Tab-separated table of C-alpha atoms in Angstrom:
chain	number	residue	atom	x	y	z
A	24	MET	CA	-31.735	-13.216	-93.263
A	25	SER	CA	-32.782	-9.650	-92.445
A	26	ASN	CA	-34.090	-7.242	-95.068
A	27	GLN	CA	-30.980	-5.085	-94.656
A	28	SER	CA	-28.718	-7.843	-95.912
A	29	THR	CA	-30.899	-8.640	-98.922
A	30	GLU	CA	-29.817	-7.006	-102.163
A	31	LYS	CA	-32.337	-6.214	-104.881
A	32	SER	CA	-31.470	-7.651	-108.201
A	33	ASN	CA	-31.272	-5.267	-111.137
A	34	GLY	CA	-29.931	-5.533	-114.622
A	35	SER	CA	-26.428	-4.284	-113.707
A	36	HIS	CA	-25.351	-7.043	-111.299
A	37	HIS	CA	-26.307	-10.375	-109.798
A	38	PRO	CA	-27.347	-10.838	-106.157
A	39	GLN	CA	-24.570	-12.001	-103.822
A	40	THR	CA	-24.256	-15.744	-103.429
A	41	LEU	CA	-23.645	-17.174	-99.943
A	42	SER	CA	-20.579	-19.307	-99.342
A	43	ALA	CA	-21.154	-22.809	-97.967
A	44	VAL	CA	-20.074	-21.645	-94.498
A	45	ASP	CA	-22.439	-18.665	-94.534
A	46	PHE	CA	-25.238	-20.902	-95.758
A	47	HIS	CA	-24.601	-23.307	-92.875
A	48	SER	CA	-24.564	-20.439	-90.343
A	49	ALA	CA	-27.748	-19.001	-91.827
A	50	THR	CA	-29.462	-22.403	-91.583
A	51	LEU	CA	-28.469	-22.728	-87.931
A	52	GLY	CA	-29.617	-19.156	-87.318
A	53	VAL	CA	-33.005	-20.019	-88.768
A	54	ALA	CA	-33.168	-23.178	-86.602
A	55	ALA	CA	-32.440	-21.098	-83.468
A	56	ASN	CA	-35.046	-18.464	-84.335
A	57	THR	CA	-37.701	-21.033	-85.185
A	58	MET	CA	-37.032	-22.892	-81.919
A	59	LYS	CA	-37.226	-19.639	-79.922
A	60	ASN	CA	-40.563	-18.706	-81.540
A	61	GLU	CA	-41.996	-22.152	-80.854
A	62	LEU	CA	-40.953	-22.070	-77.158
A	63	SER	CA	-42.386	-18.574	-76.781
A	64	ARG	CA	-45.663	-19.628	-78.414
A	65	MET	CA	-45.994	-22.527	-75.960
A	66	ALA	CA	-45.270	-20.269	-72.969
A	67	HIS	CA	-48.036	-17.874	-74.004
A	68	THR	CA	-50.625	-20.658	-73.906
A	69	ILE	CA	-50.206	-20.793	-70.090
A	70	GLN	CA	-52.741	-18.499	-68.409
A	71	ASP	CA	-51.402	-18.532	-64.842
A	72	MET	CA	-48.539	-15.985	-64.754
A	73	LYS	CA	-46.501	-17.769	-62.070
A	74	SER	CA	-46.648	-21.048	-64.014
A	75	ARG	CA	-45.847	-19.199	-67.231
A	76	ARG	CA	-42.728	-17.576	-65.716
A	77	ALA	CA	-41.516	-20.939	-64.365
A	78	PHE	CA	-42.021	-22.594	-67.771
A	79	GLN	CA	-40.366	-19.676	-69.569
A	80	ASN	CA	-37.361	-19.786	-67.244
A	81	GLU	CA	-36.947	-23.521	-67.901
A	82	MET	CA	-37.290	-23.044	-71.673
A	83	ASP	CA	-34.744	-20.165	-71.598
A	84	ASN	CA	-32.204	-22.577	-70.088
A	85	PHE	CA	-33.126	-25.193	-72.678
A	86	PHE	CA	-32.704	-22.634	-75.468
A	87	ILE	CA	-29.198	-21.726	-74.232
A	88	LEU	CA	-28.309	-25.439	-74.378
A	89	PHE	CA	-29.855	-25.748	-77.863
A	90	THR	CA	-27.884	-22.771	-79.283
A	91	ARG	CA	-24.666	-24.160	-77.771
A	92	TYR	CA	-25.448	-27.463	-79.497
A	93	LEU	CA	-25.951	-25.653	-82.830
A	94	ASN	CA	-22.669	-23.749	-82.401
A	95	GLU	CA	-20.719	-26.891	-81.543
A	96	LYS	CA	-22.318	-28.629	-84.514
A	97	SER	CA	-21.218	-25.889	-86.912
A	98	LYS	CA	-17.676	-25.547	-85.540
A	99	GLY	CA	-17.046	-29.230	-84.940
A	100	THR	CA	-15.463	-30.639	-81.785
A	101	LYS	CA	-13.701	-28.050	-79.707
A	102	LEU	CA	-11.288	-30.508	-78.098
A	103	ASN	CA	-7.706	-30.319	-79.340
A	104	TRP	CA	-6.247	-33.748	-78.530
A	105	ASP	CA	-2.689	-32.394	-78.551
A	106	LYS	CA	-3.604	-30.282	-75.511
A	107	VAL	CA	-4.962	-33.261	-73.528
A	108	LYS	CA	-2.400	-33.941	-70.783
A	109	GLU	CA	-2.258	-36.173	-67.744
A	110	PRO	CA	-3.263	-34.295	-64.578
A	111	SER	CA	-0.448	-32.848	-62.474
A	112	PRO	CA	0.147	-34.114	-58.887
A	113	GLU	CA	-1.594	-30.978	-57.557
A	114	GLN	CA	-4.673	-31.722	-59.665
A	115	ILE	CA	-5.211	-35.200	-58.176
A	116	ILE	CA	-4.355	-35.784	-54.510
A	117	PRO	CA	-4.133	-39.320	-53.069
A	118	TYR	CA	-6.703	-39.915	-50.332
A	119	LYS	CA	-4.041	-41.237	-47.959
A	120	LYS	CA	-2.284	-37.839	-48.025
A	121	ILE	CA	-5.352	-36.029	-46.645
A	122	PRO	CA	-5.106	-35.341	-42.876
A	123	LYS	CA	-7.459	-37.347	-40.657
A	124	CYS	CA	-10.396	-35.398	-39.300
A	125	ASP	CA	-10.869	-35.477	-35.531
A	126	ASN	CA	-13.448	-32.695	-35.335
A	127	PRO	CA	-16.891	-33.163	-36.893
A	128	GLU	CA	-17.882	-29.466	-36.554
A	129	TYR	CA	-17.828	-28.968	-40.344
A	130	LEU	CA	-20.838	-31.311	-40.622
A	131	ASN	CA	-23.014	-28.392	-39.485
A	132	LYS	CA	-22.241	-26.734	-42.834
A	133	LEU	CA	-22.914	-29.824	-44.993
A	134	ALA	CA	-25.908	-31.001	-47.040
A	135	VAL	CA	-26.066	-34.351	-48.864
A	136	LEU	CA	-27.714	-34.724	-52.280
A	137	LYS	CA	-28.508	-37.904	-54.201
A	138	LEU	CA	-29.118	-37.851	-57.959
A	139	ASN	CA	-32.442	-39.683	-58.113
A	140	GLY	CA	-33.696	-39.085	-61.659
A	141	GLY	CA	-33.256	-42.593	-63.035
A	142	LEU	CA	-35.753	-45.402	-63.511
A	143	GLY	CA	-34.947	-49.067	-62.910
A	144	THR	CA	-35.958	-50.060	-66.449
A	145	THR	CA	-32.600	-51.593	-67.420
A	146	MET	CA	-33.018	-54.032	-64.524
A	147	GLY	CA	-36.637	-54.768	-65.482
A	148	CYS	CA	-38.193	-52.644	-62.724
A	149	ILE	CA	-40.982	-50.075	-62.873
A	150	GLY	CA	-40.512	-46.807	-60.998
A	151	PRO	CA	-37.469	-45.089	-59.461
A	152	LYS	CA	-34.273	-47.101	-59.343
A	153	SER	CA	-33.827	-45.969	-55.732
A	154	ALA	CA	-36.888	-48.102	-54.781
A	155	ILE	CA	-35.189	-51.396	-55.769
A	156	GLU	CA	-34.448	-53.651	-52.798
A	157	VAL	CA	-30.715	-54.231	-52.555
A	158	ARG	CA	-29.926	-55.628	-49.124
A	159	ASP	CA	-31.823	-57.126	-46.175
A	160	GLY	CA	-35.163	-55.910	-47.568
A	161	MET	CA	-33.897	-52.316	-47.807
A	162	THR	CA	-33.843	-50.111	-50.903
A	163	PHE	CA	-31.147	-47.673	-52.071
A	164	LEU	CA	-33.255	-44.924	-50.497
A	165	ASP	CA	-33.598	-46.754	-47.167
A	166	LEU	CA	-29.829	-47.265	-46.944
A	167	SER	CA	-29.098	-43.600	-47.756
A	168	VAL	CA	-31.591	-42.341	-45.166
A	169	ARG	CA	-30.195	-44.707	-42.539
A	170	GLN	CA	-26.647	-43.430	-43.185
A	171	ILE	CA	-27.626	-39.770	-42.721
A	172	GLU	CA	-29.789	-40.554	-39.673
A	173	TYR	CA	-26.861	-42.319	-38.024
A	174	LEU	CA	-24.482	-39.465	-38.930
A	175	ASN	CA	-26.849	-36.896	-37.399
A	176	SER	CA	-27.382	-38.815	-34.166
A	177	LYS	CA	-23.727	-39.828	-33.746
A	178	HIS	CA	-22.388	-36.271	-34.097
A	179	ASP	CA	-25.493	-34.385	-32.896
A	180	VAL	CA	-25.793	-32.422	-36.154
A	181	ASN	CA	-28.546	-31.784	-38.698
A	182	VAL	CA	-27.283	-32.705	-42.171
A	183	PRO	CA	-30.237	-32.338	-44.588
A	184	PHE	CA	-30.813	-35.106	-47.130
A	185	ILE	CA	-31.832	-33.879	-50.605
A	186	LEU	CA	-33.149	-35.824	-53.579
A	187	MET	CA	-32.975	-34.432	-57.100
A	188	ASN	CA	-35.841	-36.243	-58.820
A	189	SER	CA	-36.973	-36.180	-62.432
A	190	PHE	CA	-40.592	-35.994	-63.574
A	191	ASN	CA	-40.251	-39.782	-64.010
A	192	THR	CA	-39.411	-40.459	-60.349
A	193	ASP	CA	-40.858	-37.529	-58.381
A	194	GLU	CA	-44.339	-38.767	-57.506
A	195	GLU	CA	-43.288	-42.261	-56.433
A	196	THR	CA	-40.242	-40.948	-54.506
A	197	LYS	CA	-42.375	-38.498	-52.508
A	198	ARG	CA	-44.724	-41.353	-51.622
A	199	ILE	CA	-41.821	-43.503	-50.410
A	200	VAL	CA	-40.153	-40.647	-48.492
A	201	HIS	CA	-43.357	-40.018	-46.543
A	202	LYS	CA	-42.605	-43.026	-44.331
A	203	TYR	CA	-39.591	-41.161	-42.899
A	204	SER	CA	-41.651	-38.183	-41.657
A	205	SER	CA	-41.247	-39.265	-38.024
A	206	HIS	CA	-37.490	-39.881	-38.338
A	207	LYS	CA	-34.782	-37.473	-37.194
A	208	ILE	CA	-33.857	-36.361	-40.693
A	209	ASN	CA	-34.731	-33.350	-42.820
A	210	ILE	CA	-35.586	-34.615	-46.339
A	211	LEU	CA	-35.930	-32.135	-49.206
A	212	THR	CA	-36.851	-32.956	-52.797
A	213	PHE	CA	-36.860	-30.948	-56.002
A	214	ASN	CA	-37.243	-31.739	-59.676
A	215	GLN	CA	-34.615	-31.386	-62.341
A	216	SER	CA	-35.696	-29.624	-65.524
A	217	ARG	CA	-38.128	-30.997	-68.071
A	218	TYR	CA	-36.905	-30.280	-71.610
A	219	PRO	CA	-38.660	-31.018	-74.929
A	220	ARG	CA	-37.278	-33.779	-77.120
A	221	ILE	CA	-36.098	-32.379	-80.460
A	222	ASN	CA	-37.157	-33.822	-83.810
A	223	LYS	CA	-33.901	-34.771	-85.547
A	224	GLU	CA	-35.053	-33.671	-89.011
A	225	SER	CA	-36.810	-30.369	-88.295
A	226	LEU	CA	-34.805	-29.382	-85.172
A	227	LEU	CA	-38.131	-28.375	-83.606
A	228	PRO	CA	-39.576	-29.560	-80.294
A	229	MET	CA	-41.657	-32.741	-80.530
A	230	THR	CA	-44.245	-31.212	-78.259
A	231	ARG	CA	-46.685	-28.495	-79.291
A	232	SER	CA	-48.055	-27.862	-75.807
A	233	PRO	CA	-46.621	-27.413	-72.265
A	234	ASN	CA	-49.111	-30.068	-71.102
A	235	ALA	CA	-48.206	-32.684	-73.714
A	236	ASP	CA	-47.631	-36.319	-72.781
A	237	ILE	CA	-44.440	-36.975	-70.775
A	238	SER	CA	-43.075	-39.135	-73.619
A	239	GLN	CA	-42.369	-35.878	-75.490
A	240	TRP	CA	-40.111	-34.562	-72.704
A	241	TYR	CA	-36.891	-35.713	-71.060
A	242	PRO	CA	-34.741	-34.885	-67.980
A	243	PRO	CA	-31.509	-33.318	-69.324
A	244	GLY	CA	-28.857	-35.269	-67.381
A	245	HIS	CA	-27.362	-34.507	-63.964
A	246	GLY	CA	-25.478	-31.464	-65.269
A	247	ASP	CA	-28.830	-29.719	-64.841
A	248	LEU	CA	-28.291	-29.874	-61.051
A	249	PHE	CA	-27.067	-26.280	-60.715
A	250	GLU	CA	-29.860	-24.525	-62.593
A	251	SER	CA	-32.542	-26.731	-61.027
A	252	MET	CA	-31.255	-26.080	-57.507
A	253	CYS	CA	-31.409	-22.345	-58.181
A	254	ASN	CA	-34.833	-22.426	-59.889
A	255	SER	CA	-36.392	-24.547	-57.129
A	256	GLY	CA	-35.289	-22.207	-54.334
A	257	ILE	CA	-33.423	-25.087	-52.611
A	258	LEU	CA	-30.030	-23.404	-53.086
A	259	ASP	CA	-31.099	-20.142	-51.412
A	260	GLN	CA	-32.802	-22.110	-48.641
A	261	LEU	CA	-29.634	-24.096	-47.839
A	262	ILE	CA	-27.435	-20.988	-47.854
A	263	SER	CA	-29.880	-19.137	-45.566
A	264	GLU	CA	-29.690	-22.093	-43.141
A	265	GLY	CA	-25.901	-21.715	-42.949
A	266	LYS	CA	-25.019	-24.628	-45.219
A	267	GLU	CA	-21.870	-24.091	-47.308
A	268	TYR	CA	-20.962	-27.482	-48.775
A	269	LEU	CA	-22.843	-30.086	-50.798
A	270	PHE	CA	-21.877	-33.748	-51.170
A	271	VAL	CA	-23.392	-35.101	-54.408
A	272	SER	CA	-23.482	-38.735	-55.573
A	273	ASN	CA	-25.554	-41.168	-57.625
A	274	VAL	CA	-28.325	-42.807	-55.595
A	275	ASP	CA	-27.186	-46.253	-56.804
A	276	ASN	CA	-23.585	-45.844	-55.542
A	277	LEU	CA	-23.655	-47.691	-52.236
A	278	GLY	CA	-20.058	-46.677	-51.454
A	279	ALA	CA	-20.783	-42.926	-51.496
A	280	VAL	CA	-20.978	-42.186	-47.778
A	281	VAL	CA	-20.074	-38.891	-46.057
A	282	ASP	CA	-16.320	-38.784	-45.408
A	283	LEU	CA	-15.166	-36.353	-42.704
A	284	ASN	CA	-11.569	-36.343	-43.958
A	285	ILE	CA	-12.612	-35.157	-47.439
A	286	LEU	CA	-14.980	-32.555	-45.968
A	287	GLN	CA	-12.230	-31.155	-43.736
A	288	HIS	CA	-9.777	-31.095	-46.657
A	289	MET	CA	-12.309	-29.186	-48.749
A	290	VAL	CA	-12.837	-26.528	-46.090
A	291	GLU	CA	-9.192	-26.103	-45.109
A	292	SER	CA	-7.827	-26.080	-48.671
A	293	ASP	CA	-10.416	-23.454	-49.674
A	294	THR	CA	-11.596	-25.583	-52.605
A	295	GLU	CA	-14.854	-24.939	-54.450
A	296	PHE	CA	-15.139	-28.323	-56.188
A	297	LEU	CA	-13.710	-31.770	-55.409
A	298	MET	CA	-14.203	-34.822	-57.603
A	299	GLU	CA	-13.574	-38.268	-56.167
A	300	VAL	CA	-11.744	-40.427	-58.686
A	301	THR	CA	-10.506	-43.968	-58.318
A	302	ASP	CA	-8.078	-46.274	-60.121
A	303	LYS	CA	-9.306	-47.671	-63.416
A	304	THR	CA	-9.675	-51.395	-64.007
A	305	LYS	CA	-10.536	-53.121	-67.269
A	306	ALA	CA	-14.211	-52.857	-66.266
A	307	ASP	CA	-14.041	-49.043	-66.166
A	308	ILE	CA	-12.516	-48.173	-69.545
A	309	LYS	CA	-15.498	-46.048	-70.589
A	310	GLY	CA	-15.626	-43.921	-67.443
A	311	GLY	CA	-14.900	-40.185	-67.705
A	312	THR	CA	-11.438	-39.114	-66.552
A	313	LEU	CA	-9.764	-35.944	-65.314
A	314	ILE	CA	-7.241	-34.281	-67.618
A	315	ASP	CA	-5.108	-31.164	-67.683
A	316	TYR	CA	-6.253	-28.956	-70.563
A	317	GLU	CA	-4.314	-25.733	-71.013
A	318	GLY	CA	-3.491	-25.677	-67.303
A	319	THR	CA	-7.103	-26.259	-66.188
A	320	VAL	CA	-8.451	-29.480	-64.723
A	321	ARG	CA	-11.300	-30.815	-66.874
A	322	LEU	CA	-13.505	-33.867	-67.174
A	323	LEU	CA	-13.037	-35.833	-70.385
A	324	GLU	CA	-15.992	-38.062	-71.269
A	325	VAL	CA	-15.850	-40.931	-73.756
A	326	ALA	CA	-18.308	-39.063	-76.041
A	327	GLN	CA	-15.720	-36.269	-76.512
A	328	VAL	CA	-12.890	-38.542	-77.615
A	329	PRO	CA	-12.063	-38.533	-81.348
A	330	PRO	CA	-12.418	-42.098	-82.765
A	331	GLU	CA	-8.714	-42.313	-83.654
A	332	HIS	CA	-7.774	-41.761	-79.982
A	333	MET	CA	-10.316	-44.128	-78.434
A	334	GLU	CA	-7.817	-46.908	-77.673
A	335	GLU	CA	-5.511	-44.397	-75.992
A	336	PHE	CA	-8.437	-43.146	-73.877
A	337	LYS	CA	-9.368	-46.686	-72.808
A	338	SER	CA	-5.788	-47.613	-71.892
A	339	ILE	CA	-4.911	-47.741	-68.219
A	340	LYS	CA	-1.421	-46.358	-68.906
A	341	LYS	CA	-2.218	-42.732	-69.763
A	342	PHE	CA	-5.615	-42.331	-68.111
A	343	ARG	CA	-5.250	-44.222	-64.866
A	344	ILE	CA	-8.287	-42.928	-62.993
A	345	PHE	CA	-11.988	-42.327	-63.651
A	346	ASN	CA	-14.756	-40.187	-62.184
A	347	THR	CA	-16.936	-41.828	-59.496
A	348	ASN	CA	-19.434	-38.919	-59.671
A	349	ASN	CA	-18.963	-38.380	-55.925
A	350	LEU	CA	-18.608	-34.580	-55.851
A	351	TRP	CA	-18.081	-32.000	-53.109
A	352	ILE	CA	-19.225	-28.518	-54.151
A	353	ASN	CA	-19.294	-25.076	-52.506
A	354	LEU	CA	-22.907	-23.811	-52.439
A	355	LYS	CA	-22.059	-20.090	-52.659
A	356	ALA	CA	-19.838	-20.818	-55.665
A	357	ILE	CA	-22.791	-22.535	-57.404
A	358	LYS	CA	-24.867	-19.400	-56.821
A	359	ARG	CA	-22.114	-17.081	-58.077
A	360	ILE	CA	-21.458	-19.033	-61.288
A	361	ASN	CA	-25.152	-19.520	-62.006
A	362	ASP	CA	-25.989	-15.843	-61.407
A	363	GLU	CA	-23.242	-14.893	-63.865
A	364	LYS	CA	-24.656	-17.431	-66.391
A	365	GLU	CA	-21.199	-18.985	-66.702
A	366	PHE	CA	-22.094	-22.675	-66.547
A	367	ASN	CA	-21.005	-23.952	-69.939
A	368	MET	CA	-20.632	-27.720	-69.773
A	369	GLU	CA	-20.028	-29.764	-72.909
A	370	VAL	CA	-23.284	-30.712	-74.647
A	371	ILE	CA	-23.970	-34.441	-74.929
A	372	ALA	CA	-26.382	-35.125	-77.824
A	373	ASN	CA	-28.219	-38.415	-77.322
A	374	SER	CA	-30.008	-39.692	-80.411
A	375	LYS	CA	-33.011	-41.946	-79.854
A	376	THR	CA	-35.605	-43.656	-82.042
A	377	LEU	CA	-39.037	-43.709	-80.438
A	378	GLU	CA	-41.531	-46.572	-80.750
A	379	SER	CA	-43.337	-44.487	-83.394
A	380	GLY	CA	-40.123	-44.566	-85.478
A	381	GLU	CA	-39.549	-40.838	-84.975
A	382	LYS	CA	-35.890	-39.911	-84.529
A	383	VAL	CA	-35.261	-37.445	-81.707
A	384	ILE	CA	-32.328	-35.734	-80.012
A	385	GLN	CA	-31.946	-35.217	-76.261
A	386	LEU	CA	-29.410	-32.582	-75.201
A	387	GLU	CA	-27.783	-33.348	-71.861
A	388	THR	CA	-24.843	-32.288	-69.696
A	389	ALA	CA	-22.765	-34.049	-67.017
A	390	VAL	CA	-22.456	-32.509	-63.543
A	391	GLY	CA	-18.735	-33.392	-63.278
A	392	ALA	CA	-17.971	-31.328	-66.395
A	393	ALA	CA	-18.624	-28.193	-64.294
A	394	ILE	CA	-15.277	-28.731	-62.524
A	395	LYS	CA	-13.612	-26.261	-64.931
A	396	HIS	CA	-15.771	-23.382	-63.630
A	397	PHE	CA	-14.779	-23.609	-59.947
A	398	LYS	CA	-11.776	-22.137	-58.162
A	399	ASN	CA	-9.007	-24.404	-56.871
A	400	ALA	CA	-10.916	-27.467	-58.143
A	401	HIS	CA	-9.144	-30.833	-58.081
A	402	GLY	CA	-9.580	-34.590	-57.812
A	403	ILE	CA	-9.006	-36.934	-54.876
A	404	ASN	CA	-7.960	-40.493	-55.646
A	405	VAL	CA	-10.122	-42.484	-53.236
A	406	PRO	CA	-10.212	-46.220	-52.410
A	407	ARG	CA	-12.380	-48.371	-54.659
A	408	SER	CA	-14.690	-49.011	-51.698
A	409	ARG	CA	-16.217	-45.549	-52.300
A	410	PHE	CA	-17.457	-46.665	-55.725
A	411	LEU	CA	-20.032	-49.448	-55.472
A	412	PRO	CA	-22.610	-48.713	-58.168
A	413	VAL	CA	-25.465	-51.077	-58.951
A	414	LYS	CA	-26.057	-50.685	-62.686
A	415	SER	CA	-26.972	-54.306	-63.380
A	416	THR	CA	-27.892	-57.562	-61.675
A	417	SER	CA	-24.196	-58.543	-61.860
A	418	ASP	CA	-23.542	-55.613	-59.496
A	419	LEU	CA	-26.564	-56.601	-57.393
A	420	PHE	CA	-25.080	-60.100	-57.074
A	421	LEU	CA	-21.947	-58.595	-55.472
A	422	VAL	CA	-23.628	-56.230	-53.006
A	423	THR	CA	-26.091	-58.890	-51.769
A	424	SER	CA	-23.349	-61.503	-51.236
A	425	ASP	CA	-21.213	-62.350	-48.186
A	426	LEU	CA	-18.582	-59.993	-49.599
A	427	TYR	CA	-20.293	-57.182	-47.649
A	428	SER	CA	-22.084	-56.598	-44.391
A	429	LEU	CA	-24.348	-53.690	-43.408
A	430	ASN	CA	-23.316	-51.177	-40.757
A	431	HIS	CA	-25.793	-48.303	-40.131
A	432	GLY	CA	-26.811	-48.331	-43.798
A	433	GLU	CA	-23.205	-48.503	-45.012
A	434	LEU	CA	-21.831	-51.511	-46.922
A	435	VAL	CA	-18.575	-52.731	-45.366
A	436	MET	CA	-16.237	-55.201	-47.093
A	437	ASN	CA	-15.948	-58.529	-45.255
A	438	PRO	CA	-12.509	-58.611	-43.522
A	439	LYS	CA	-12.230	-62.300	-44.497
A	440	ARG	CA	-11.850	-61.260	-48.149
A	441	LEU	CA	-8.095	-61.491	-48.753
A	442	PHE	CA	-8.006	-59.040	-51.699
A	443	GLU	CA	-9.243	-55.447	-51.804
A	444	THR	CA	-10.554	-55.891	-55.349
A	445	VAL	CA	-14.027	-57.283	-55.997
A	446	PRO	CA	-14.581	-60.298	-58.270
A	447	LEU	CA	-15.425	-59.721	-61.943
A	448	VAL	CA	-18.987	-61.020	-62.420
A	449	LYS	CA	-20.793	-61.383	-65.760
A	450	LEU	CA	-24.332	-62.745	-65.658
A	451	GLY	CA	-26.115	-63.465	-68.950
A	452	ASP	CA	-29.413	-62.184	-70.334
A	453	GLU	CA	-31.446	-64.741	-68.382
A	454	PHE	CA	-30.410	-62.882	-65.202
A	455	LYS	CA	-30.886	-59.347	-66.567
A	456	LYS	CA	-34.188	-58.527	-64.869
A	457	VAL	CA	-34.284	-58.420	-61.071
A	458	SER	CA	-37.260	-60.821	-60.913
A	459	ASN	CA	-35.440	-63.395	-63.103
A	460	PHE	CA	-32.230	-62.908	-61.150
A	461	LEU	CA	-33.969	-63.601	-57.824
A	462	SER	CA	-35.763	-66.689	-59.178
A	463	ARG	CA	-32.455	-68.295	-60.233
A	464	PHE	CA	-30.796	-68.222	-56.784
A	465	GLN	CA	-32.196	-70.068	-53.776
A	466	SER	CA	-29.559	-68.021	-51.992
A	467	ILE	CA	-26.635	-65.900	-53.226
A	468	PRO	CA	-23.481	-68.085	-53.316
A	469	GLY	CA	-20.542	-67.519	-50.975
A	470	ILE	CA	-17.877	-65.658	-52.994
A	471	LEU	CA	-15.184	-64.612	-50.502
A	472	GLU	CA	-12.524	-66.402	-52.566
A	473	LEU	CA	-14.009	-65.763	-56.024
A	474	ASP	CA	-11.965	-63.996	-58.720
A	475	HIS	CA	-14.171	-64.308	-61.796
A	476	LEU	CA	-17.650	-65.618	-62.530
A	477	THR	CA	-19.341	-65.920	-65.939
A	478	VAL	CA	-22.814	-67.448	-66.209
A	479	THR	CA	-24.829	-67.701	-69.439
A	480	GLY	CA	-27.950	-69.603	-70.390
A	481	ASP	CA	-30.584	-71.336	-68.271
A	482	VAL	CA	-28.666	-71.825	-65.010
A	483	ARG	CA	-30.082	-72.146	-61.487
A	484	PHE	CA	-28.284	-72.200	-58.136
A	485	GLY	CA	-29.335	-74.146	-55.062
A	486	ALA	CA	-28.903	-72.769	-51.540
A	487	GLY	CA	-25.506	-72.578	-49.848
A	488	VAL	CA	-23.350	-72.848	-53.005
A	489	THR	CA	-19.712	-71.659	-52.708
A	490	LEU	CA	-17.696	-70.310	-55.656
A	491	LYS	CA	-13.896	-69.931	-55.619
A	492	GLY	CA	-11.253	-68.850	-58.146
A	493	THR	CA	-12.533	-68.685	-61.730
A	494	VAL	CA	-15.909	-70.278	-62.421
A	495	ILE	CA	-17.536	-70.355	-65.862
A	496	ILE	CA	-20.993	-71.886	-66.318
A	497	VAL	CA	-22.466	-72.081	-69.812
A	498	ALA	CA	-25.820	-73.745	-70.536
A	499	ASN	CA	-26.145	-74.243	-74.268
A	500	HIS	CA	-29.292	-73.156	-76.094
A	501	GLY	CA	-32.165	-75.429	-75.103
A	502	SER	CA	-30.180	-76.882	-72.205
A	503	ARG	CA	-30.407	-76.300	-68.460
A	504	ILE	CA	-27.839	-76.503	-65.676
A	505	ASP	CA	-28.810	-76.857	-62.009
A	506	ILE	CA	-26.106	-76.315	-59.411
A	507	PRO	CA	-27.181	-78.400	-56.385
A	508	PRO	CA	-27.383	-76.962	-52.855
A	509	HIS	CA	-24.125	-76.720	-50.857
A	510	SER	CA	-21.908	-77.405	-53.898
A	511	LEU	CA	-18.357	-76.081	-54.044
A	512	LEU	CA	-17.160	-74.962	-57.479
A	513	GLU	CA	-13.492	-73.992	-57.578
A	514	ASN	CA	-11.716	-73.112	-60.863
A	515	LYS	CA	-14.377	-74.983	-62.831
A	516	VAL	CA	-15.869	-74.742	-66.294
A	517	VAL	CA	-19.361	-76.246	-66.442
A	518	SER	CA	-21.107	-76.481	-69.806
A	519	GLY	CA	-23.684	-78.448	-71.767
A	520	ASN	CA	-26.894	-79.821	-70.307
A	521	LEU	CA	-26.427	-80.789	-66.713
A	522	VAL	CA	-28.477	-81.434	-63.626
A	523	LEU	CA	-25.994	-82.133	-60.833
A	524	LEU	CA	-27.371	-84.511	-58.244
A	525	GLU	CA	-26.838	-84.320	-54.503
A	526	HIS	CA	-25.029	-87.231	-52.837
């Protein structure tokens, strides 16, 4: 508290006592001031003025996020569930209602960006997730580059390919990208911000120095895209080159290819932000969804849902679609909103316990939550084929199978598959790491007629196996099941301890 607000005590009256609310506000005020002083102190340890300004700019953005977190913490959740409505027909347009594009001229104004900040740790890999081999010896990155190369040569255009890396993936990604230097493709990279992890108890940064170990920092989610594009100079560069539109997607979504129909719709409907959504299945109940909130289209993430409304959120009846994170954004609109400091996405507070036992908070934002800031923003309900993420080896199983073939870097569903939906596949912990997954299949089974596969325990597959209908294979603890080469399993439950012999 300032000196002006402090009353001296004398014999005639007692000093004022703060109410609980004022005390809480004062505590948060102290936390904000202490954080600001600490960030400023760190900045002043940097001698080089250019480096100091860059660090200060990054910490200013972090501080804005931190104060928003403190405000939300003191006021509680801002979401009024009674105002959460299903989107109107104008807010989500079916893909089939968009006119077909017969003129690729708009490609000259397009840039493509992949969110490439993630590591492959959940799949047991070291380094960027985009470096994992997914099909025919090619990585996520290889497939993306091949798609853009083909697009450029087919339509005689120059669509730049941009990677937003994190400090975790930047060095390795640049090394990998170097092999494309002779290709007909303009590859740009920039880093998303590097923010200090916050000690949960003291609400102070873990780090005491700008050069501290990377374990004390974190990349603040893909909502950081806008500020990082501006800070890196990439945004101004694209605009100066005549680019007006940006197609953004996750690097692990193999269905996120450039779609001329959506691009044309964006230009001709004078839209600043388009979000591709697709129909929810039981596997997608936690995905963010678009809602109407006081007449504005907004992204509702699972973290924002009050516990008593969680079942309603997960139901397919009220919230029928979810966000694929395939986004089409107007570049000049990004610049306008960022210059006016109007980006105000909901803060996601991720609590983590480090190996040292220290409890920390990471403040993040989601890029799709920015939809509320753009003019004429809406969703497009696209076919499921545009959402093919590889988050686990169960997903890897699907994309490496005969369900798909490769066409100029694009995965295409096998026409022999009679249903548009993909099988539901659940592989157990023994398959969790990519190396273990690969060692358990002599070849990926044929699954054109598969509906559901569950595999748990020590199970191995010979070459040329075919799976149809519903197949459940459970090896009990201490047991092993070997599926012999060229077997056909159709609507089968296999359990126990079994080594099937060839005849």
